Amino acid sequence: HTRLRARAFVIVSPCNGRRVAFVSADVGLLTQAVQQQVIAALRATYGDLYGDANVVLSATHTHSGPGGYSHYTFYNLPTLGYNEQSFRAVADGIVAAIRRAHDNLAPATIRLATGVLADASINRSPEAYARNPAAERARFARDTDTEMTVLRFDGADGAEIGLISWFPVHATSM
């Protein structure tokens, strides 16, 4: 019901010029084939500036995204096989997001925050979790992980550029 996207940040160290491209893509998972296609496309444009060591691809794990874009049969079973159009849309969308981030590099600051976000999600199987060993369950206050981590990017003028957040929830419905 909502357009799916790939969002990217390129971060360059002012100390040594090393960079990392981080992408969050609205897909269920990302495969080696997608990573290889993205790296090949970036190398065609930027040479060795981006590669396996500094391109991080992350999936939101949406259950409402395309399928059939893996080169592994198991992942394509629910969609009845590989679909080149889906593969191209995912890989090309990620490359486009990285190119936009690369082209829009500007001085910025990064802030990190972590905190508890209680009552924002539930364990989809409390009964199964309760069957874990007591020693393991005793390590946690709840049957779900409630810690959220956020990286916030602010421009030199103090305006928010964007953020990346990590919160362990398994979205299984639209």
Short mmCIF file of C-alpha atoms in Angstrom, two decimals:
data_model
loop_
_atom_site.label_atom_id
_atom_site.label_comp_id
_atom_site.label_asym_id
_atom_site.label_seq_id
_atom_site.Cartn_x
_atom_site.Cartn_y
_atom_site.Cartn_z
CA HIS A 1 0.00 0.00 0.00
CA THR A 2 3.06 2.23 0.28
CA ARG A 3 5.76 2.70 -2.32
CA LEU A 4 8.88 0.69 -1.50
CA ARG A 5 12.24 2.45 -1.51
CA ALA A 6 15.95 2.09 -1.00
CA ARG A 7 17.47 4.83 1.14
CA ALA A 8 21.22 5.38 1.34
CA PHE A 9 23.74 7.34 3.33
CA VAL A 10 27.36 7.75 2.28
CA ILE A 11 29.61 8.62 5.20
CA VAL A 12 33.16 9.87 4.57
CA SER A 13 35.67 10.21 7.39
CA PRO A 14 37.16 13.71 7.49
CA CYS A 15 40.32 12.19 8.99
CA ASN A 16 41.31 9.73 6.28
CA GLY A 17 38.73 9.94 3.49
CA ARG A 18 37.55 6.37 4.01
CA ARG A 19 33.88 5.93 3.26
CA VAL A 20 30.97 3.61 3.80
CA ALA A 21 27.66 3.44 1.96
CA PHE A 22 24.76 2.18 4.05
CA VAL A 23 21.49 1.24 2.33
CA SER A 24 18.17 0.30 3.89
CA ALA A 25 15.97 -1.33 1.25
CA ASP A 26 12.27 -2.09 1.63
CA VAL A 27 12.59 -5.77 0.76
CA GLY A 28 12.27 -9.02 2.67
CA LEU A 29 15.92 -9.95 2.38
CA LEU A 30 19.05 -9.19 0.39
CA THR A 31 21.10 -11.84 -1.33
CA GLN A 32 24.65 -12.25 -2.55
CA ALA A 33 23.47 -11.84 -6.15
CA VAL A 34 22.01 -8.41 -5.38
CA GLN A 35 25.19 -7.38 -3.53
CA GLN A 36 27.34 -8.51 -6.48
CA GLN A 37 25.19 -6.64 -9.00
CA VAL A 38 25.25 -3.47 -6.90
CA ILE A 39 29.04 -3.59 -6.49
CA ALA A 40 29.55 -4.23 -10.22
CA ALA A 41 27.36 -1.24 -11.14
CA LEU A 42 29.11 1.03 -8.63
CA ARG A 43 32.55 -0.06 -9.87
CA ALA A 44 31.52 0.77 -13.45
CA THR A 45 30.92 4.37 -12.34
CA TYR A 46 33.24 4.94 -9.37
CA GLY A 47 36.09 2.45 -9.86
CA ASP A 48 37.35 1.09 -6.54
CA LEU A 49 35.67 3.78 -4.42
CA TYR A 50 32.89 1.36 -3.37
CA GLY A 51 33.22 -2.38 -2.88
CA ASP A 52 32.41 -5.32 -0.64
CA ALA A 53 34.35 -3.81 2.26
CA ASN A 54 32.39 -0.54 2.43
CA VAL A 55 28.91 -1.12 1.00
CA VAL A 56 26.41 -2.29 3.62
CA LEU A 57 23.03 -3.49 2.36
CA SER A 58 20.25 -3.88 4.90
CA ALA A 59 16.67 -5.06 4.39
CA THR A 60 13.69 -3.76 6.35
CA HIS A 61 12.35 -7.32 6.13
CA THR A 62 8.99 -6.20 4.87
CA HIS A 63 6.55 -8.97 4.05
CA SER A 64 4.93 -6.71 1.47
CA GLY A 65 7.77 -6.45 -1.02
CA PRO A 66 8.68 -8.15 -4.30
CA GLY A 67 9.95 -11.67 -4.58
CA GLY A 68 11.78 -13.72 -7.17
CA TYR A 69 14.99 -11.64 -7.10
CA SER A 70 17.30 -14.22 -5.54
CA HIS A 71 19.58 -16.53 -7.48
CA TYR A 72 18.86 -19.21 -4.88
CA THR A 73 15.90 -21.48 -5.64
CA PHE A 74 14.72 -21.78 -2.03
CA TYR A 75 14.05 -18.05 -1.72
CA ASN A 76 12.12 -17.99 -4.99
CA LEU A 77 9.73 -20.84 -4.17
CA PRO A 78 6.92 -18.61 -2.84
CA THR A 79 7.01 -16.54 -6.05
CA LEU A 80 7.23 -19.56 -8.35
CA GLY A 81 10.71 -18.77 -9.58
CA TYR A 82 13.25 -16.15 -10.47
CA ASN A 83 12.03 -12.87 -11.97
CA GLU A 84 14.61 -10.74 -13.79
CA GLN A 85 12.40 -7.64 -13.57
CA SER A 86 12.26 -7.93 -9.77
CA PHE A 87 16.02 -8.52 -9.57
CA ARG A 88 16.74 -5.44 -11.71
CA ALA A 89 14.29 -3.27 -9.78
CA VAL A 90 15.90 -4.17 -6.44
CA ALA A 91 19.53 -3.90 -7.59
CA ASP A 92 19.02 -0.79 -9.73
CA GLY A 93 17.03 0.92 -6.97
CA ILE A 94 19.85 0.33 -4.48
CA VAL A 95 22.45 1.64 -6.94
CA ALA A 96 20.32 4.74 -7.60
CA ALA A 97 20.03 5.40 -3.86
CA ILE A 98 23.81 5.17 -3.40
CA ARG A 99 24.42 7.45 -6.39
CA ARG A 100 22.03 10.05 -4.93
CA ALA A 101 23.78 9.88 -1.56
CA HIS A 102 27.19 10.10 -3.26
CA ASP A 103 26.11 13.13 -5.30
CA ASN A 104 24.67 14.87 -2.23
CA LEU A 105 27.68 14.53 0.08
CA ALA A 106 27.91 17.49 2.45
CA PRO A 107 29.47 18.20 5.85
CA ALA A 108 27.40 16.75 8.66
CA THR A 109 27.49 15.46 12.20
CA ILE A 110 26.35 12.05 13.37
CA ARG A 111 24.65 11.44 16.69
CA LEU A 112 23.97 8.06 18.27
CA ALA A 113 21.21 7.26 20.74
CA THR A 114 19.92 4.05 22.28
CA GLY A 115 16.96 3.52 24.53
CA VAL A 116 14.11 1.25 25.48
CA LEU A 117 10.96 1.37 23.39
CA ALA A 118 8.52 -0.59 25.52
CA ASP A 119 5.08 -1.74 24.37
CA ALA A 120 5.86 -1.08 20.71
CA SER A 121 5.74 -4.71 19.62
CA ILE A 122 4.83 -8.15 20.87
CA ASN A 123 6.42 -11.55 20.69
CA ARG A 124 4.57 -13.32 17.92
CA SER A 125 4.94 -16.63 19.78
CA PRO A 126 5.19 -16.21 23.55
CA GLU A 127 4.49 -19.93 24.00
CA ALA A 128 7.51 -20.88 21.88
CA TYR A 129 9.71 -18.34 23.67
CA ALA A 130 8.65 -19.78 27.04
CA ARG A 131 10.11 -23.15 25.96
CA ASN A 132 13.62 -21.65 25.78
CA PRO A 133 15.93 -22.69 28.66
CA ALA A 134 15.23 -20.81 31.90
CA ALA A 135 18.85 -19.63 32.08
CA GLU A 136 18.51 -17.96 28.69
CA ARG A 137 15.15 -16.34 29.52
CA ALA A 138 16.57 -15.04 32.81
CA ARG A 139 19.05 -12.88 30.85
CA PHE A 140 16.21 -10.68 29.55
CA ALA A 141 13.53 -8.61 31.25
CA ARG A 142 10.94 -9.33 28.53
CA ASP A 143 10.21 -11.87 25.84
CA THR A 144 11.05 -9.28 23.15
CA ASP A 145 14.07 -7.06 22.63
CA THR A 146 12.94 -3.51 23.35
CA GLU A 147 16.18 -1.63 22.64
CA MET A 148 16.17 0.85 19.77
CA THR A 149 19.32 2.39 18.29
CA VAL A 150 19.27 5.52 16.14
CA LEU A 151 21.96 7.26 14.09
CA ARG A 152 20.93 10.83 13.31
CA PHE A 153 22.61 12.92 10.62
CA ASP A 154 22.48 16.71 10.91
CA GLY A 155 23.79 19.13 8.30
CA ALA A 156 26.33 21.86 9.05
CA ASP A 157 23.40 24.25 9.54
CA GLY A 158 21.89 21.96 12.20
CA ALA A 159 19.00 20.79 10.01
CA GLU A 160 18.21 17.09 10.17
CA ILE A 161 19.32 15.22 7.06
CA GLY A 162 17.95 11.86 8.08
CA LEU A 163 18.33 8.93 10.40
CA ILE A 164 18.83 5.21 10.51
CA SER A 165 17.04 3.28 13.21
CA TRP A 166 17.31 -0.31 14.32
CA PHE A 167 14.48 -1.87 16.26
CA PRO A 168 14.04 -5.65 16.42
CA VAL A 169 10.49 -6.22 15.30
CA HIS A 170 9.26 -8.82 12.84
CA ALA A 171 6.58 -7.17 10.76
CA THR A 172 4.29 -9.95 9.61
CA SER A 173 1.24 -7.98 8.58
CA MET A 174 0.52 -4.96 6.40
#
